[in-house]
Amino acid sequence: MNIAALVSGGVDSAVSVHLLKEQGYTPHLFYIKIGPDRDTEWNCTSEEDVEICRWLAKRYGCPFDIIDLHKEYWEQVVAYTMDKARQGLTPNPDVMCNKLIKFGCFEAKAGHEFDKTATGHYAATEEIDGKVWLATSPDPVKDQTDFLCQLDYAQVSKLMFPTGHLWKHEVRDIADKAGLLNAKRRDSQGICFLGDIDFRDYIKAHLGENPGDVRELETGHKIGEHKGLWFYTIGQRKGLGFGGGPWFVVKKNLKRNILFVSHGYEPEKVYKDHIEMHDMHFITEPLECPSVTFKIRHTPEFHKGILVQNPDGSWHLQAEEKIHGVAPGQFCVIYDENHHLCYGSGEIE
């Protein structure tokens, strides 16, 4: 079996290669180059990443190539991110990077020559009655199915997750015992194309500022001025910079360019017991049972709810308990009752 292995310079993808070699495979390693735009000097670790990948390929006798998807990334993922932010929505570029770039453009450019594509994601695939499903990792903290929730059936069917059955500490142990160069390397944080740069700074560089009023939702009183609605997300508390807090972001009025906030440590307005979604995407097939579990951000916790389709084709999710910070533009990721199989996701309205 011919296997393409996506490597990043991190410990997870390195251990994936180690495990594949132990199973008798010699994968072809690929590093996907996306990086920052030419006009910006970001603190990017791509050179170090590539050197580690070259070392890994030499260590295990694997062919290695760099696939430059820089142009595709900026035309698709960054364009999506800026468009959603400009609308005052909360984008998720990492989800779209997986869908469009890592398992989209890569497949068209190189992956189509291979039987399988292996990655270091904490996820699994499971075959049930002849159909392949995306399944969760046993490590609830590291599980990454929420970042894979927009993949289609063909993409999921071709994937291999050699580390998907492991906990993070087990991956570190394997790397340490195998003497891997990156065994103790710190995990990357934040959005993949920004490195250590703050997302707000990047948004500002591309969209600028658009000042407007900040008002208390309950009274309508002006408490300050914001620099642009795209800098804030529903449920946000940290980094607001408004006096007399704490304040929570609870609503945006795009037409009037007003940011509404509510006062207190956990104001009621920050919570919702229902979620409306459009563009519902099922990976393998639509769910049969309306009882589901779900999450709206990358956390270990799953919430329970009932998912039904509205007459207009949109979807309504009634949560068992109120959820903090439901933000339009986010993906609500849907799982079975035991949060084992990932059905797919819909964009929150």
PDB file of N, CA and C in Angstrom, residues 37 40-42 82 191 193-194 196-209 227 230-231:
ATOM      1  N   ASP A  37       2.052  35.974   4.193  1.00  0.00           N
ATOM      2  CA  ASP A  37       2.143  36.635   2.903  1.00  0.00           C
ATOM      3  C   ASP A  37       3.478  37.366   2.769  1.00  0.00           C
ATOM      4  N   THR A  40       4.518  40.697   4.849  1.00  0.00           N
ATOM      5  CA  THR A  40       4.447  40.714   6.305  1.00  0.00           C
ATOM      6  C   THR A  40       5.584  39.900   6.908  1.00  0.00           C
ATOM      7  N   GLU A  41       6.223  40.463   7.910  1.00  0.00           N
ATOM      8  CA  GLU A  41       7.313  39.762   8.594  1.00  0.00           C
ATOM      9  C   GLU A  41       6.770  39.129   9.864  1.00  0.00           C
ATOM     10  N   TRP A  42       6.350  37.882   9.780  1.00  0.00           N
ATOM     11  CA  TRP A  42       5.846  37.165  10.944  1.00  0.00           C
ATOM     12  C   TRP A  42       6.955  36.304  11.555  1.00  0.00           C
ATOM     13  N   MET A  82     -11.229  36.377   6.129  1.00  0.00           N
ATOM     14  CA  MET A  82     -11.453  37.826   6.089  1.00  0.00           C
ATOM     15  C   MET A  82     -12.896  38.164   5.727  1.00  0.00           C
ATOM     16  N   ILE A 191      -3.663  29.758  15.099  1.00  0.00           N
ATOM     17  CA  ILE A 191      -3.994  29.502  13.708  1.00  0.00           C
ATOM     18  C   ILE A 191      -2.729  29.167  12.934  1.00  0.00           C
ATOM     19  N   PHE A 193      -1.379  29.582  10.004  1.00  0.00           N
ATOM     20  CA  PHE A 193      -0.568  30.431   9.148  1.00  0.00           C
ATOM     21  C   PHE A 193      -0.028  31.659   9.860  1.00  0.00           C
ATOM     22  N   LEU A 194      -0.338  31.835  11.152  1.00  0.00           N
ATOM     23  CA  LEU A 194       0.073  33.047  11.848  1.00  0.00           C
ATOM     24  C   LEU A 194       1.294  32.886  12.740  1.00  0.00           C
ATOM     25  N   ASP A 196       3.268  32.977  15.847  1.00  0.00           N
ATOM     26  CA  ASP A 196       3.026  33.572  17.161  1.00  0.00           C
ATOM     27  C   ASP A 196       2.274  34.896  17.093  1.00  0.00           C
ATOM     28  N   ILE A 197       1.827  35.291  15.915  1.00  0.00           N
ATOM     29  CA  ILE A 197       1.165  36.587  15.766  1.00  0.00           C
ATOM     30  C   ILE A 197      -0.288  36.514  16.236  1.00  0.00           C
ATOM     31  N   ASP A 198      -0.713  37.548  16.946  1.00  0.00           N
ATOM     32  CA  ASP A 198      -2.078  37.628  17.457  1.00  0.00           C
ATOM     33  C   ASP A 198      -3.063  37.809  16.298  1.00  0.00           C
ATOM     34  N   PHE A 199      -4.172  37.080  16.360  1.00  0.00           N
ATOM     35  CA  PHE A 199      -5.169  37.125  15.295  1.00  0.00           C
ATOM     36  C   PHE A 199      -5.738  38.533  15.119  1.00  0.00           C
ATOM     37  N   ARG A 200      -5.914  39.265  16.219  1.00  0.00           N
ATOM     38  CA  ARG A 200      -6.440  40.638  16.135  1.00  0.00           C
ATOM     39  C   ARG A 200      -5.498  41.532  15.334  1.00  0.00           C
ATOM     40  N   ASP A 201      -4.197  41.360  15.534  1.00  0.00           N
ATOM     41  CA  ASP A 201      -3.231  42.166  14.787  1.00  0.00           C
ATOM     42  C   ASP A 201      -3.303  41.855  13.297  1.00  0.00           C
ATOM     43  N   TYR A 202      -3.518  40.594  12.995  1.00  0.00           N
ATOM     44  CA  TYR A 202      -3.591  40.214  11.591  1.00  0.00           C
ATOM     45  C   TYR A 202      -4.859  40.752  10.935  1.00  0.00           C
ATOM     46  N   ILE A 203      -5.974  40.659  11.643  1.00  0.00           N
ATOM     47  CA  ILE A 203      -7.227  41.218  11.132  1.00  0.00           C
ATOM     48  C   ILE A 203      -7.071  42.723  10.883  1.00  0.00           C
ATOM     49  N   LYS A 204      -6.429  43.400  11.817  1.00  0.00           N
ATOM     50  CA  LYS A 204      -6.225  44.842  11.681  1.00  0.00           C
ATOM     51  C   LYS A 204      -5.400  45.168  10.452  1.00  0.00           C
ATOM     52  N   ALA A 205      -4.373  44.357  10.183  1.00  0.00           N
ATOM     53  CA  ALA A 205      -3.516  44.605   9.025  1.00  0.00           C
ATOM     54  C   ALA A 205      -4.293  44.476   7.719  1.00  0.00           C
ATOM     55  N   HIS A 206      -5.295  43.603   7.682  1.00  0.00           N
ATOM     56  CA  HIS A 206      -6.044  43.364   6.453  1.00  0.00           C
ATOM     57  C   HIS A 206      -7.331  44.171   6.352  1.00  0.00           C
ATOM     58  N   LEU A 207      -8.016  44.364   7.472  1.00  0.00           N
ATOM     59  CA  LEU A 207      -9.318  45.035   7.432  1.00  0.00           C
ATOM     60  C   LEU A 207      -9.295  46.436   8.032  1.00  0.00           C
ATOM     61  N   GLY A 208      -8.206  46.777   8.732  1.00  0.00           N
ATOM     62  CA  GLY A 208      -8.131  48.096   9.353  1.00  0.00           C
ATOM     63  C   GLY A 208      -9.046  48.216  10.553  1.00  0.00           C
ATOM     64  N   GLU A 209      -9.461  49.440  10.859  1.00  0.00           N
ATOM     65  CA  GLU A 209     -10.351  49.697  11.979  1.00  0.00           C
ATOM     66  C   GLU A 209     -11.626  50.381  11.491  1.00  0.00           C
ATOM     67  N   LYS A 227     -13.148  49.297  18.083  1.00  0.00           N
ATOM     68  CA  LYS A 227     -12.301  49.635  16.939  1.00  0.00           C
ATOM     69  C   LYS A 227     -12.730  48.925  15.654  1.00  0.00           C
ATOM     70  N   TRP A 230     -15.183  43.259  13.845  1.00  0.00           N
ATOM     71  CA  TRP A 230     -14.466  42.019  13.523  1.00  0.00           C
ATOM     72  C   TRP A 230     -13.415  41.633  14.565  1.00  0.00           C
ATOM     73  N   PHE A 231     -13.151  42.531  15.525  1.00  0.00           N
ATOM     74  CA  PHE A 231     -12.180  42.204  16.581  1.00  0.00           C
ATOM     75  C   PHE A 231     -12.811  41.449  17.750  1.00  0.00           C
TER      76      PHE A 231
END
